[in-house]
Amino acid sequence: MAAVVSGPAFAQAPQFNMMADGPGKTPEQIERQKALEKAYKESLRKIPDAAVVDDPWGGVRNASQSKTSSKSRQP
């Protein structure tokens, strides 16, 4: 009876894994990983910055309204 009652409590106890998760990486795998990270970082540098704000209603408003409304919104 005690084993039946303690079963759910044992299932909730934290499990400790004393072994490593897996074997270490080989030097070839480490070099490949570094090459992939370098290529990724270089591809991020090629993306242009979004300096222009897209205003879908910009053509509908006249120039004085857009300047005053943007200044009034800023705290």
CSV table of C-alpha atoms in Angstrom, one decimal, residues 1-13:
chain,number,residue,atom,x,y,z
A,1,MET,CA,0.0,0.0,0.0
A,2,ALA,CA,2.8,2.4,0.8
A,3,ALA,CA,4.4,1.8,-2.6
A,4,VAL,CA,1.1,2.8,-4.3
A,5,VAL,CA,0.8,6.0,-2.4
A,6,SER,CA,4.4,7.1,-2.8
A,7,GLY,CA,4.5,6.4,-6.6
A,8,PRO,CA,3.1,9.8,-7.7
A,9,ALA,CA,5.4,11.7,-5.2
A,10,PHE,CA,8.5,9.9,-6.6
A,11,ALA,CA,7.5,10.9,-10.1
A,12,GLN,CA,7.5,14.5,-9.1
A,13,ALA,CA,11.0,14.4,-7.6
